[in-house]
Tab-separated table of C-alpha atoms in Angstrom:
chain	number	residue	atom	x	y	z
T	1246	UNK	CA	8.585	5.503	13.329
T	1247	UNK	CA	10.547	2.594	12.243
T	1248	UNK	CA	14.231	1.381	13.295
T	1249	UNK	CA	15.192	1.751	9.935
T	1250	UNK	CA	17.537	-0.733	9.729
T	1251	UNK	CA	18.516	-1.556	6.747
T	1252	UNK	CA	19.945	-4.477	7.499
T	1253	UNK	CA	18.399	-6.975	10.004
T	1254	UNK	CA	19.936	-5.037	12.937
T	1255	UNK	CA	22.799	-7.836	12.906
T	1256	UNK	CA	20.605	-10.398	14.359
T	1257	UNK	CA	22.526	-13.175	13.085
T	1258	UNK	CA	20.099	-16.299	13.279
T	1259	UNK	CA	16.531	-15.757	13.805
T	1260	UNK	CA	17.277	-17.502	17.175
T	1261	UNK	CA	14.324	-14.937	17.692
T	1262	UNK	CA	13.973	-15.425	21.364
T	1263	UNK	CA	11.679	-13.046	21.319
T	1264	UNK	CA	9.007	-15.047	18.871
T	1265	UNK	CA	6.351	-11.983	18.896
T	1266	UNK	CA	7.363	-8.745	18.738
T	1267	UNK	CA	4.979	-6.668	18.629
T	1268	UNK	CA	6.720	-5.061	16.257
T	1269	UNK	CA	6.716	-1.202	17.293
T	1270	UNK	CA	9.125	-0.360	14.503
T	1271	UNK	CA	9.308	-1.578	10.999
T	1272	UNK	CA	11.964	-3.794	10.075
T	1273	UNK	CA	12.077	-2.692	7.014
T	1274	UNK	CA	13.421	-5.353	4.442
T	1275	UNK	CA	16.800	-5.039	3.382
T	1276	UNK	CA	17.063	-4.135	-0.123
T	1277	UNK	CA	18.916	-7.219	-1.671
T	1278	UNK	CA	21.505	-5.397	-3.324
T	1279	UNK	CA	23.818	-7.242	-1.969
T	1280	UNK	CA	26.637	-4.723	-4.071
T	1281	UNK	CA	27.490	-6.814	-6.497
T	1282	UNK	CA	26.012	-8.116	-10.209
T	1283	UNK	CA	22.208	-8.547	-8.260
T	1284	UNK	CA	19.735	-10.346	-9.725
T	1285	UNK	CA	17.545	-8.004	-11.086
T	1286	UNK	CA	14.362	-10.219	-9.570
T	1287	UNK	CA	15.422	-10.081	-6.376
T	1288	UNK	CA	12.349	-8.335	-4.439
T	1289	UNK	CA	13.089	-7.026	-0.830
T	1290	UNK	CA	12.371	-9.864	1.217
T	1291	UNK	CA	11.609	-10.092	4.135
T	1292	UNK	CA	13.614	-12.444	6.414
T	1293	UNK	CA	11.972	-14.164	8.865
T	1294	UNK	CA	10.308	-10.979	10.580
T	1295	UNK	CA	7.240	-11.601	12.994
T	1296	UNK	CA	4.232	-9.676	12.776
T	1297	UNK	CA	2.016	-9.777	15.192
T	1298	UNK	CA	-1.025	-9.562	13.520
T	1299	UNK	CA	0.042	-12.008	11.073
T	1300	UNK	CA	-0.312	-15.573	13.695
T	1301	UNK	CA	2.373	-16.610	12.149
T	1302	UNK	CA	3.724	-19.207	14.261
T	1303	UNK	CA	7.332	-17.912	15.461
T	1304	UNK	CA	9.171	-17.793	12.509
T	1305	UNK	CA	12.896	-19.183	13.709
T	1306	UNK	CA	15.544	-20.032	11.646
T	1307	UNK	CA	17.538	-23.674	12.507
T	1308	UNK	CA	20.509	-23.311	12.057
T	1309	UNK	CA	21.063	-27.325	12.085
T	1310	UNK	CA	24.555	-27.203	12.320
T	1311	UNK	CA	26.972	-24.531	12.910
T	1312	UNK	CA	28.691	-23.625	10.345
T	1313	UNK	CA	30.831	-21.028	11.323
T	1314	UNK	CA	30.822	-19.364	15.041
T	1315	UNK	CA	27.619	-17.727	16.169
T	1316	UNK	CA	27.885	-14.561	15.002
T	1317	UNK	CA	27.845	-15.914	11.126
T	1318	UNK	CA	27.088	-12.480	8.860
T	1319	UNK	CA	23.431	-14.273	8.374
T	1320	UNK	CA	23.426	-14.998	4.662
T	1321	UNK	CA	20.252	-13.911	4.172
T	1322	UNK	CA	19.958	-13.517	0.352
T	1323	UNK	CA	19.801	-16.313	-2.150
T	1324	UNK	CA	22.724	-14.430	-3.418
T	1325	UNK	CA	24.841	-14.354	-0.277
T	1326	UNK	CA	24.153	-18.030	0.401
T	1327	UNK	CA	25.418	-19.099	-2.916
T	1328	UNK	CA	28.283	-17.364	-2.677
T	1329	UNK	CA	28.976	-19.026	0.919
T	1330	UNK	CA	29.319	-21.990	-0.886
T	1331	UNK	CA	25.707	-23.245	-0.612
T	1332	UNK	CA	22.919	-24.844	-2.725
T	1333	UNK	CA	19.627	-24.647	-2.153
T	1334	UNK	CA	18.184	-27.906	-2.018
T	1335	UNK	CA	14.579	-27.964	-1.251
T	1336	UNK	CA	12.326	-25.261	-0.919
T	1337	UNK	CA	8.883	-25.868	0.486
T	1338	UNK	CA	5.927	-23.690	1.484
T	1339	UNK	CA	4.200	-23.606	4.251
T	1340	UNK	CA	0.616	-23.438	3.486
T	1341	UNK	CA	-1.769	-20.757	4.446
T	1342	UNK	CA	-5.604	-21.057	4.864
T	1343	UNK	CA	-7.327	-19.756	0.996
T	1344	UNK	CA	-7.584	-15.879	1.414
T	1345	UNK	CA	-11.285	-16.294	-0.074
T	1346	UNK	CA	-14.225	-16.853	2.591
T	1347	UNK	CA	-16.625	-19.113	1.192
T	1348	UNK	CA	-14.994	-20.044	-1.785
T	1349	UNK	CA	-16.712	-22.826	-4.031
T	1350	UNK	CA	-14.662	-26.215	-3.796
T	1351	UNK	CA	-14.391	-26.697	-7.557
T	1352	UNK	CA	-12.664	-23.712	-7.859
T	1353	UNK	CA	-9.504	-24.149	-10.419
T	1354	UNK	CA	-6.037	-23.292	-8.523
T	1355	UNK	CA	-3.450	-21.928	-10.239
T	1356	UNK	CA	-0.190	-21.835	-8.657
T	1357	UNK	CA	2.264	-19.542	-10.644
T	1358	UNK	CA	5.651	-20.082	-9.318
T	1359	UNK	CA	8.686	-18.057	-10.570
T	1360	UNK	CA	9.683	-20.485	-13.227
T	1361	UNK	CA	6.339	-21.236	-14.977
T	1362	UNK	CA	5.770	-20.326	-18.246
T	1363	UNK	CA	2.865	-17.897	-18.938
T	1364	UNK	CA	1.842	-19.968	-21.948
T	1365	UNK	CA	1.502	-23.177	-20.355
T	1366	UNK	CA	-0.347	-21.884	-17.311
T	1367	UNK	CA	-3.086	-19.934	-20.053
T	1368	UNK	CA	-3.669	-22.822	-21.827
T	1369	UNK	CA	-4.600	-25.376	-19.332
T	1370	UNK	CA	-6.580	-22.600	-17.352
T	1371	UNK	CA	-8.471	-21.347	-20.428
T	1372	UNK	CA	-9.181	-24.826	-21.906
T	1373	UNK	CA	-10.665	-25.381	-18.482
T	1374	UNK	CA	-12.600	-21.895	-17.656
T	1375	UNK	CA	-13.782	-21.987	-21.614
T	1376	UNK	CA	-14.513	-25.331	-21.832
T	1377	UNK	CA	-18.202	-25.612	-22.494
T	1378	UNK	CA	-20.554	-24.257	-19.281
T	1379	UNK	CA	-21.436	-27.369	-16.567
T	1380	UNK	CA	-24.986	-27.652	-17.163
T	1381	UNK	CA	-25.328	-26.930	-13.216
T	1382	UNK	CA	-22.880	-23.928	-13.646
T	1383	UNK	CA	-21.446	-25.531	-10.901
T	1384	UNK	CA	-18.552	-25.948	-13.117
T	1385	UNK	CA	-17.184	-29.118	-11.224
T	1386	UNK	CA	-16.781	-30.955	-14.259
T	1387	UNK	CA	-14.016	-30.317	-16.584
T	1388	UNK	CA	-16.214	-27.899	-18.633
T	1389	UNK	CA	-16.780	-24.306	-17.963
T	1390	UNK	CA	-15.528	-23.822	-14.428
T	1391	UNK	CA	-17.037	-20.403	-13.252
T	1392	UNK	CA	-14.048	-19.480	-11.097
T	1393	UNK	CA	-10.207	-19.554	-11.342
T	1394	UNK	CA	-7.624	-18.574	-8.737
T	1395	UNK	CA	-4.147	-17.992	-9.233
T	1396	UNK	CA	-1.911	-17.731	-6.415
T	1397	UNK	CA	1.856	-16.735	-6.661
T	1398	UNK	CA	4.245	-15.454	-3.842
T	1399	UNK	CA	7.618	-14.237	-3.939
T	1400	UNK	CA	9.137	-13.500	-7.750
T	1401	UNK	CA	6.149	-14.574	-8.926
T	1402	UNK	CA	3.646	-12.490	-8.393
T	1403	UNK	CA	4.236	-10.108	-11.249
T	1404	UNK	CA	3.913	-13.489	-12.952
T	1405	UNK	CA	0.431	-14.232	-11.703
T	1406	UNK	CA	-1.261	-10.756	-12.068
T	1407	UNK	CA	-0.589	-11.130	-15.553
T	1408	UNK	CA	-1.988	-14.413	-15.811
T	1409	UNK	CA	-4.935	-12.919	-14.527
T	1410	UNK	CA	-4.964	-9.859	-17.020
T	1411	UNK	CA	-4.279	-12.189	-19.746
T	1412	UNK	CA	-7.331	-14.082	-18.838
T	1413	UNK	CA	-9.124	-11.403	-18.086
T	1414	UNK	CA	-8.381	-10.177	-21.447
T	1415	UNK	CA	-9.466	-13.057	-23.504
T	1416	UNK	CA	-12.442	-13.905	-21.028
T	1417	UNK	CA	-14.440	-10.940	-20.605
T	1418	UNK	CA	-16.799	-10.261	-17.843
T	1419	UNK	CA	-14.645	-11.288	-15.046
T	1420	UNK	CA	-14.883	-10.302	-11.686
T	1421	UNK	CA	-11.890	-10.182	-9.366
T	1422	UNK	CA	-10.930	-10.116	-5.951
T	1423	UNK	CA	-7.251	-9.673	-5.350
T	1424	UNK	CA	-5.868	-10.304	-1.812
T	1425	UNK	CA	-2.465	-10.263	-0.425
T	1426	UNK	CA	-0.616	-11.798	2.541
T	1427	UNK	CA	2.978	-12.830	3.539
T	1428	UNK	CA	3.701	-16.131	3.125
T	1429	UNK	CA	6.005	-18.261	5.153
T	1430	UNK	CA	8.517	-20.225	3.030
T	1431	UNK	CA	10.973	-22.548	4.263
T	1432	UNK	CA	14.272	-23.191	2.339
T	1433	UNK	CA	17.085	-26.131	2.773
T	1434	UNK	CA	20.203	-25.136	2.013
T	1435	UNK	CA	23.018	-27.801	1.732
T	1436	UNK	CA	26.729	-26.720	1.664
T	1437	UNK	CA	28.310	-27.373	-1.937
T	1438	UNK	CA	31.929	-28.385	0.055
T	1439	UNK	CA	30.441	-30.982	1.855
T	1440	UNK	CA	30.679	-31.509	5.362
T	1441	UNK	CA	26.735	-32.197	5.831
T	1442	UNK	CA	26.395	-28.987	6.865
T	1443	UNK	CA	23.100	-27.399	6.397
T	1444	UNK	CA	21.128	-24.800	7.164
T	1445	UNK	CA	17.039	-23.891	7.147
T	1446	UNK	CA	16.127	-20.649	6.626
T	1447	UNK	CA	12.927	-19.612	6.847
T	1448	UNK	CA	11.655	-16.152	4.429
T	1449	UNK	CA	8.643	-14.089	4.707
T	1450	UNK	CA	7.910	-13.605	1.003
T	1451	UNK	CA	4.885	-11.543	-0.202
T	1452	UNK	CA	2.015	-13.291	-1.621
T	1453	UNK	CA	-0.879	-12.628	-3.933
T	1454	UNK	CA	-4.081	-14.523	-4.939
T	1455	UNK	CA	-5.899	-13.218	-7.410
T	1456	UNK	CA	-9.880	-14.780	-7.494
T	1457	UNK	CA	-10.988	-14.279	-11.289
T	1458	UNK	CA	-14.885	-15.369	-11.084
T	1459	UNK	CA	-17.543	-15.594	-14.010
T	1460	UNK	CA	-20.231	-15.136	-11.291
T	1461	UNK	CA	-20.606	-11.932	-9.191
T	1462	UNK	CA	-18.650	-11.578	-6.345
T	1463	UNK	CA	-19.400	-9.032	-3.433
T	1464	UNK	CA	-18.216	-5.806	-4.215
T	1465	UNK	CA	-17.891	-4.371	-0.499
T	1466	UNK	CA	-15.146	-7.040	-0.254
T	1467	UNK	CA	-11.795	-4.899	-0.427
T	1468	UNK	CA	-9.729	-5.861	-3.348
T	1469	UNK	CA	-13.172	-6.275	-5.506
T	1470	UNK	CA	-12.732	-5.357	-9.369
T	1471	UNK	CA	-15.565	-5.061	-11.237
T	1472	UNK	CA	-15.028	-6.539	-14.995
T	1473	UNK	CA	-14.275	-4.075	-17.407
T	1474	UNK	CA	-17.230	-4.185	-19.589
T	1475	UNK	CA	-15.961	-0.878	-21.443
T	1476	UNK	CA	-12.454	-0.093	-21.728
T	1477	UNK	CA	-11.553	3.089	-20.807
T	1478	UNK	CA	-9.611	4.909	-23.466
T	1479	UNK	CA	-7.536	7.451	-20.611
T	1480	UNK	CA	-5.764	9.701	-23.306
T	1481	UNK	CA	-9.341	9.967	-24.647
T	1482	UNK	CA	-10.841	11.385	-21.852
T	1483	UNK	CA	-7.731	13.128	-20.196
T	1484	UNK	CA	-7.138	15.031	-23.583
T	1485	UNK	CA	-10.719	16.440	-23.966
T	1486	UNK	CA	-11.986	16.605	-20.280
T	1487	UNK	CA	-8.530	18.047	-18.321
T	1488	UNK	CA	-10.709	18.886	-15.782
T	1489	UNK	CA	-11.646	15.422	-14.501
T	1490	UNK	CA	-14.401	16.236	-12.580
T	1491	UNK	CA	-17.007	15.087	-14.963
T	1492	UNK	CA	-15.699	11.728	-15.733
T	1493	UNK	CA	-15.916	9.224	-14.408
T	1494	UNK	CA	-17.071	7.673	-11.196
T	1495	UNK	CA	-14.540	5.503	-11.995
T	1496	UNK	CA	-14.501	3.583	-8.320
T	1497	UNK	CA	-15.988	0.556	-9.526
T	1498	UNK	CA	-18.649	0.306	-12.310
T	1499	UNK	CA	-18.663	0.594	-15.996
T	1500	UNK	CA	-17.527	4.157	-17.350
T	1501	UNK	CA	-20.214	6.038	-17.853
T	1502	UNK	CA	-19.085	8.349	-20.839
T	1503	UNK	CA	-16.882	5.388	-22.523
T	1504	UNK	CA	-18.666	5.146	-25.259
T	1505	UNK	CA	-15.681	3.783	-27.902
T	1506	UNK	CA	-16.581	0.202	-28.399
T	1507	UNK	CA	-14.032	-2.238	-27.265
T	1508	UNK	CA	-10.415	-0.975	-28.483
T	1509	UNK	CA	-7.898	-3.326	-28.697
T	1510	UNK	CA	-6.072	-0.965	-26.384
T	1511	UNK	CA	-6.619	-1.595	-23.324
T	1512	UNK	CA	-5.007	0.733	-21.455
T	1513	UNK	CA	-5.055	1.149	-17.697
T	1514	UNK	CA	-7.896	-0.888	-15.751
T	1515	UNK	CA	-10.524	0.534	-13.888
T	1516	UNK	CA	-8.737	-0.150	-10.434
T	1517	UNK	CA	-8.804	1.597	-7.450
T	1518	UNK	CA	-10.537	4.813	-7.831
T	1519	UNK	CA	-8.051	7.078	-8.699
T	1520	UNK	CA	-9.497	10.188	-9.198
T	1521	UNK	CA	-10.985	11.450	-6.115
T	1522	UNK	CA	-14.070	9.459	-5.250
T	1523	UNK	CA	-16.344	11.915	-3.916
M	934	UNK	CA	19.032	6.182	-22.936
M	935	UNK	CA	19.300	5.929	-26.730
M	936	UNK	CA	22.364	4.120	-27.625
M	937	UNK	CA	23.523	4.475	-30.945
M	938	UNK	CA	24.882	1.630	-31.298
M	939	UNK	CA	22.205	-1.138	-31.183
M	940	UNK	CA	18.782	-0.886	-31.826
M	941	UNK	CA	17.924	1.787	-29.373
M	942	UNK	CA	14.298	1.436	-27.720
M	943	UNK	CA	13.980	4.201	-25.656
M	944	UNK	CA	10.352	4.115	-24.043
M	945	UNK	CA	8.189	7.240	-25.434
M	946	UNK	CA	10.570	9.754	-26.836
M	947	UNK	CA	8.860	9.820	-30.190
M	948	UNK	CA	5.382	11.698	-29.826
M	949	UNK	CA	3.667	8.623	-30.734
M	950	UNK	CA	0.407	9.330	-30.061
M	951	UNK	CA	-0.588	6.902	-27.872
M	952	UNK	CA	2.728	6.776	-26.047
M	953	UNK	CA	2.826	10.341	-25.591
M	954	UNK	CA	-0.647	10.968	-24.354
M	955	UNK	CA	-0.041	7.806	-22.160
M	956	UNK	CA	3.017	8.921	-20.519
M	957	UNK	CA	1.728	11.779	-19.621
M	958	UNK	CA	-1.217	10.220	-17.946
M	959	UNK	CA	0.402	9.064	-15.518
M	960	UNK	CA	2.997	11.483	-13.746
M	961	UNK	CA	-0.325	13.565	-13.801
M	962	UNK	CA	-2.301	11.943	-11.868
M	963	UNK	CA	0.218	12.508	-8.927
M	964	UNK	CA	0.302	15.877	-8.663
M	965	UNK	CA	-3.434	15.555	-8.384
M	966	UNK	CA	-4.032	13.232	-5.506
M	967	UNK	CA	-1.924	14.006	-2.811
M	968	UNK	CA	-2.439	10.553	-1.285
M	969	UNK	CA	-1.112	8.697	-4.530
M	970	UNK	CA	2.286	7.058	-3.746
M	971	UNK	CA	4.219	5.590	-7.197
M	972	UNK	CA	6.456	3.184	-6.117
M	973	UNK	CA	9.673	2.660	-8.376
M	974	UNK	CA	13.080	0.448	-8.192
M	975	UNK	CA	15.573	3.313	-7.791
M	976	UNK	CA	14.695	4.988	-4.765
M	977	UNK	CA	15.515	3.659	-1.549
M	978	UNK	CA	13.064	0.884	0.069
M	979	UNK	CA	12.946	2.900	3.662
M	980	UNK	CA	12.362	6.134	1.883
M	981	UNK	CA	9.550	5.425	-0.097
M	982	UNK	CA	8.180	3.386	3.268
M	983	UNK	CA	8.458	6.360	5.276
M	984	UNK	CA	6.789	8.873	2.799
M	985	UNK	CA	3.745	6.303	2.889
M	986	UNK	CA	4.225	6.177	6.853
M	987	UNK	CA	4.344	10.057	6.794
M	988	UNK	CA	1.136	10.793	4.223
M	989	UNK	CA	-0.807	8.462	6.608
M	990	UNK	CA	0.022	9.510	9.808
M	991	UNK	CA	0.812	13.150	9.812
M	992	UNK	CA	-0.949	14.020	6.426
M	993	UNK	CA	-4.126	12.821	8.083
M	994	UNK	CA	-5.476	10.962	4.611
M	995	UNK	CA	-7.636	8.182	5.630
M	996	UNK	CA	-6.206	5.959	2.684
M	997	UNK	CA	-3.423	6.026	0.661
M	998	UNK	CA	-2.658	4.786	-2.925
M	999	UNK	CA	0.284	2.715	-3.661
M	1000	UNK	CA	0.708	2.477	-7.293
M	1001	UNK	CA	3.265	0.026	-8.477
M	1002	UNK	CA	4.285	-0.816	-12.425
M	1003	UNK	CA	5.946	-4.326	-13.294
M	1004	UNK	CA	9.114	-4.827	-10.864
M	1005	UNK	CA	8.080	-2.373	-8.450
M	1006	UNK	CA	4.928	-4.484	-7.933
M	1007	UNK	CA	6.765	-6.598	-5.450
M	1008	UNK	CA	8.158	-3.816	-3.737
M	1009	UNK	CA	5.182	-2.023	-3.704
M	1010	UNK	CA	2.934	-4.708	-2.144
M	1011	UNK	CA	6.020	-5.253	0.168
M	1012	UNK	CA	5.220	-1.305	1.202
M	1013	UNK	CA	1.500	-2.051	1.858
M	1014	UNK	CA	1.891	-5.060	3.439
M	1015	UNK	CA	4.622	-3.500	5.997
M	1016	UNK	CA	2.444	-0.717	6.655
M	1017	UNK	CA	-0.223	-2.985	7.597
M	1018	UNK	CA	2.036	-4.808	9.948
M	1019	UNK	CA	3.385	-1.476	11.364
M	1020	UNK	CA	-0.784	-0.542	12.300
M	1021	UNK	CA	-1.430	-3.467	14.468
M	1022	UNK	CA	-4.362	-4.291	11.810
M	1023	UNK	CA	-6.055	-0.983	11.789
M	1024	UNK	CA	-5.040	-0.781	8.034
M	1025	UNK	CA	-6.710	-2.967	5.187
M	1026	UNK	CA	-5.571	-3.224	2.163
M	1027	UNK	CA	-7.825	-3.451	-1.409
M	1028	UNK	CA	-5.626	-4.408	-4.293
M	1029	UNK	CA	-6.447	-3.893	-7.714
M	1030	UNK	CA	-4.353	-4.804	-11.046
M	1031	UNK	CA	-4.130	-3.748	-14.120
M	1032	UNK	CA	-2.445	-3.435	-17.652
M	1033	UNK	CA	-0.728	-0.393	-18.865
M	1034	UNK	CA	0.735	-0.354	-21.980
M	1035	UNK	CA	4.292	0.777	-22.842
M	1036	UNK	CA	5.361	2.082	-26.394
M	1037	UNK	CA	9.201	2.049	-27.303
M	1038	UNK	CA	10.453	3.421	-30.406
M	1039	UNK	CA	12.857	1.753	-31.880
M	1040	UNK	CA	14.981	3.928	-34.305
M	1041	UNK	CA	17.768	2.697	-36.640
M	1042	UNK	CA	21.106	1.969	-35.656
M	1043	UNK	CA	22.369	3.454	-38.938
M	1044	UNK	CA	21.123	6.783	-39.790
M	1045	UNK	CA	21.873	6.469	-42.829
M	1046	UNK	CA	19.733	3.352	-43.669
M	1047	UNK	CA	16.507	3.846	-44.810
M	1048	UNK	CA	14.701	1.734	-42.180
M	1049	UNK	CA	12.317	4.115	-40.096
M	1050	UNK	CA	11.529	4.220	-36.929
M	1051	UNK	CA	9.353	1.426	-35.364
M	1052	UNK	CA	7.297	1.533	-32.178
M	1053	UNK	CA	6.886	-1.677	-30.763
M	1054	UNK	CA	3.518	-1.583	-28.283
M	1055	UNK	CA	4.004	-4.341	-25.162
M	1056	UNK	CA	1.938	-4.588	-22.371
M	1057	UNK	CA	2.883	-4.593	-18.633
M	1058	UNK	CA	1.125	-5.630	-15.154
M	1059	UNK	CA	0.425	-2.566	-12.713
M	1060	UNK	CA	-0.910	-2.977	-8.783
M	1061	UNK	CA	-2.659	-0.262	-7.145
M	1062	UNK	CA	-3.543	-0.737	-3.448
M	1063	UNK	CA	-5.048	1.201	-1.399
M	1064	UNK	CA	-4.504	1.268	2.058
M	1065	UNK	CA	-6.815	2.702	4.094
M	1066	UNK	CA	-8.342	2.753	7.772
M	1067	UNK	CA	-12.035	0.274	7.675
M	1068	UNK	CA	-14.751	3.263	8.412
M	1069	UNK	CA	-16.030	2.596	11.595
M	1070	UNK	CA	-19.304	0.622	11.635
C-alpha cells in the first residue's frame, strides 16, 4: 500500500529528478523523533514530497553549496539541522491561491504563525469583527466586518483552530468553513561555523484556513459548520438516551432535543456527524 | 500518573461529574462507528496511516472519520491529507473543529494538609475530518 519508509528512503537531497511522482506509495512522514530530547511540537512533516494532485511545482531542495559529500544524512528536521551546526535564517512561504471560492475582498486575514500570542490575535480580530456593523454590511470599513479568516500552517494550526473557537465562542452565530492543504515552505539555513555555507530546504507543512463568516455560507461545501445556536450538553443526552438513535440528527443543524439554554459548557461542537447519519 | 510529590493533576480520575461522564463519551463513540479513527501521539505515524488506508479500502466504508484532540491535530490532518494524496484526488476531505473540555483534579501534595482536592476545567481544540469518496453526480 505504501513503502513505508520511515525515513525518506535515504534520498539525501531532494535532487528529486523525478519532480512528479505519481506517488503510488505513501511516503509516509518520518516521525521527528529524532531519539533524543524532541521538541514536543514537532509535527511529522513532510519533507519536500510531491503529490501529484497537489500542482505543486517540483518541490527540490538546493543544496547551494556542498557541505559535506553527496550522500549528506539529509538533515531534515529543524532539530537535526541545528545540531549540524546550522541556523535558520529566513524562513519564507510560498503563497498558495485562498482555499475559499468567491471570497469577499474585505475579508479580515488572520495569519496565526507558531509564535503569536492568542491574546493579541483575539483582540485585534474581535475589535474588528465587533466593531459596530458597516451600514452596507459590506463590512469594508473598520466596523463590523462580516467575515474573518485565519490561516495557520505547520505548528500553528492547533494555534489557529482555537482562535477560531475562541471567536466563535464570544461571537455567536458563526458559520465556518474549514479547509486544509499542504503548504510549501521554504527555509534558509546558514551554517553557525561559518564558511558561507548554506543550504535551502524546502518542507511540505500542513495547512489550515479556517473561514469564520457572520453571513451564511453554503452548506454543501465540505468542511461547512453550521453555528452552534444550542450547545449540546453530550453527557446530557448520552446519560439518558444510551441508545442514540433518537438524538440527534446531529450532521449539521441545531439539536433538536437541546433544550438547556446556553451552558457555559460547551462541550464538544456539533462537527462532523458522528453518530451515524442515516 | 499521580505523582506524589508535586501537585498531581491527573486528567479525570476523580468522578467529577462532568469529567467522568465526558471521558467516557468519547472512547464510546468508537466502538460504535466502525469508521471512526482517533488519532493520538503514541502510536506509530505509519500504523495509524495504514489502519485508515485499511478501513477505506478493504473495509469498504465510503468515508472515514479522523478524530484528532490538541497535538494529534497536526498529525491527524497530516493522516487525511496523505490519504488524499495516496487516492489520486478521489478522496475529499470536510474538516470540522471543535472544543472539548478536559477536567484535571488536582489533589494535595500533602495528605495530611487540609487543602482538598481541586478540579481545574481547561478547554482544548479537537479536528474531526472526514474523508470520504464525492457521491457520484
Amino acid at each position: 500500500m505504501f513503502t513505508g519508509c520511515g525515513v525518506v528512503s535515504g534520498q539525501n537531497q531532494y535532487l528529486n529528478r523525478d519532480a512528479v511522482r505519481p506517488h503510488p506509495g505513501l511516503e509516509a512522514s518520518r516521525p521527528i523523533q529524532m531519539g533524543n530530547g524532541v521538541t514536543p511540537g514537532t509535527c511529522p512533516v513532510y519533507q519536500g514530497q510531491i503529490y501529484s494532485n497537489a500542482g505543486q511545482s517540483a518541490v527540490v531542495n538546493n543544496v547551494s553549496s556542498p557541505l559535506k559529500t553527496a550522500p549528506l544524512p539529509v538533515p531534515l528536521s529543524a532539530l537535526k539541522l541545528g545540531q549540524e551546526g546550522f541556523k535558520k535564517v529566513c524562513r519564507t512561504e510560498e503563497d498558495s491561491p485562498c482555499p475559499f471560492p468567491g471570497l469577499a475582498s474585505g475579508v479580515l486575514e488572520m495569519r496565526v504563525k507558531e509564535g503569536s500570542k492568542i491574546r493579541n490575535l483575539m483582540g485585534f480580530a474581535m475589535a474588528r469583527m465587533q466593531g459596530e456593523k458597516g451600514v452596507s454590511g459590506g463590512g469594508l470599513s473598520d466596523g463590523g466586518l462580516r467575515q474573518v479568516v485565519f490561516t495557520g500552517s505547520g505548528r500553528a494550526v492547533t494555534k489557529t483552530i482555537t482562535c477560531a473557537e475562541i471567536m466563535k465562542r464570544k461571537v455567536g452565530c458563526l458559520h465556518q468553513l474549514t479547509k486544509l492543504r499542504y503548504k510549501v515552505v521554504k527555509e534558509v539555513w546558514e551554517s553557525t561555523e561559518g564558511g558561507n555555507s548554506e543550504m535551502t530546504v524546502h518542507r511540505t507543512v500542513p495547512s489550515i484556513s479556517i473561514l469564520l463568516s457572520k453571513d451564511p455560507l453554503d452548506p454543501q461545501e465540505p468542511g461547512y459548520q453550521p453555528p452552534e445556536t444550542l450547545s449540546a450538553l453530550w453527557e446530557e443526552r448520552e446519560g439518558a438516551e444510551p441508545a442514540s438513535h433518537t438524538t440527534c440528527k446531529r450532521p449539521l443543524g441545531p439539536l433538536p432535543h437541546s433544550s438547556f439554554p446556553n451552558c457555559k459548557r460547551v462541550c464538544l461542537g456539533e462537527g462532523v456527524s458522528v453518530l451515524p447519519p442515516h | 500518573m499521580s505523582s506524589s510529590h508535586t501537585d498531581s493533576s491527573s486528567p479525570a480520575v476523580e468522578m467529577d461529574p462532568v469529567e467522568y461522564t465526558l471521558r467516557k463519551r468519547l472512547p464510546r463513540k468508537l466502538p460504535k462507528r466502525r469508521n471512526d479513527v482517533y488519532v493520538n501521539m503514541k502510536t506509530d505515524f505509519r500504523a495509524q496511516l495504514a489502519r485508515c488506508q485499511k478501513l477505506l479500502e478493504g473495509g469498504g466504508h465510503r468515508e472515514i472519520c479522523v478524530h484528532g484532540l490538541g497535538l494529534a491535530i497536526n498529525r491527524a490532518i497530516n493522516i487525511a491529507l496523505q490519504l488524499q494524496a495516496s487516492s489520486q484526488g478521489a478522496l475529499q476531505l470536510a474538516a470540522n473543529t471543535s472544543t472539548v473540555e478536559l477536567v484535571d483534579d488536582l489533589e494535595p501534595e500533602d495528605p495530611d494538609e487540609a487543602g482538598e482536592p481541586m478540579t481545574r476545567t481547561r478547554n482544548n481544540s479537537a479536528i474531526h475530518i472526514k474523508v470520504f469518496y464525492p457521491d457520484p453526480q
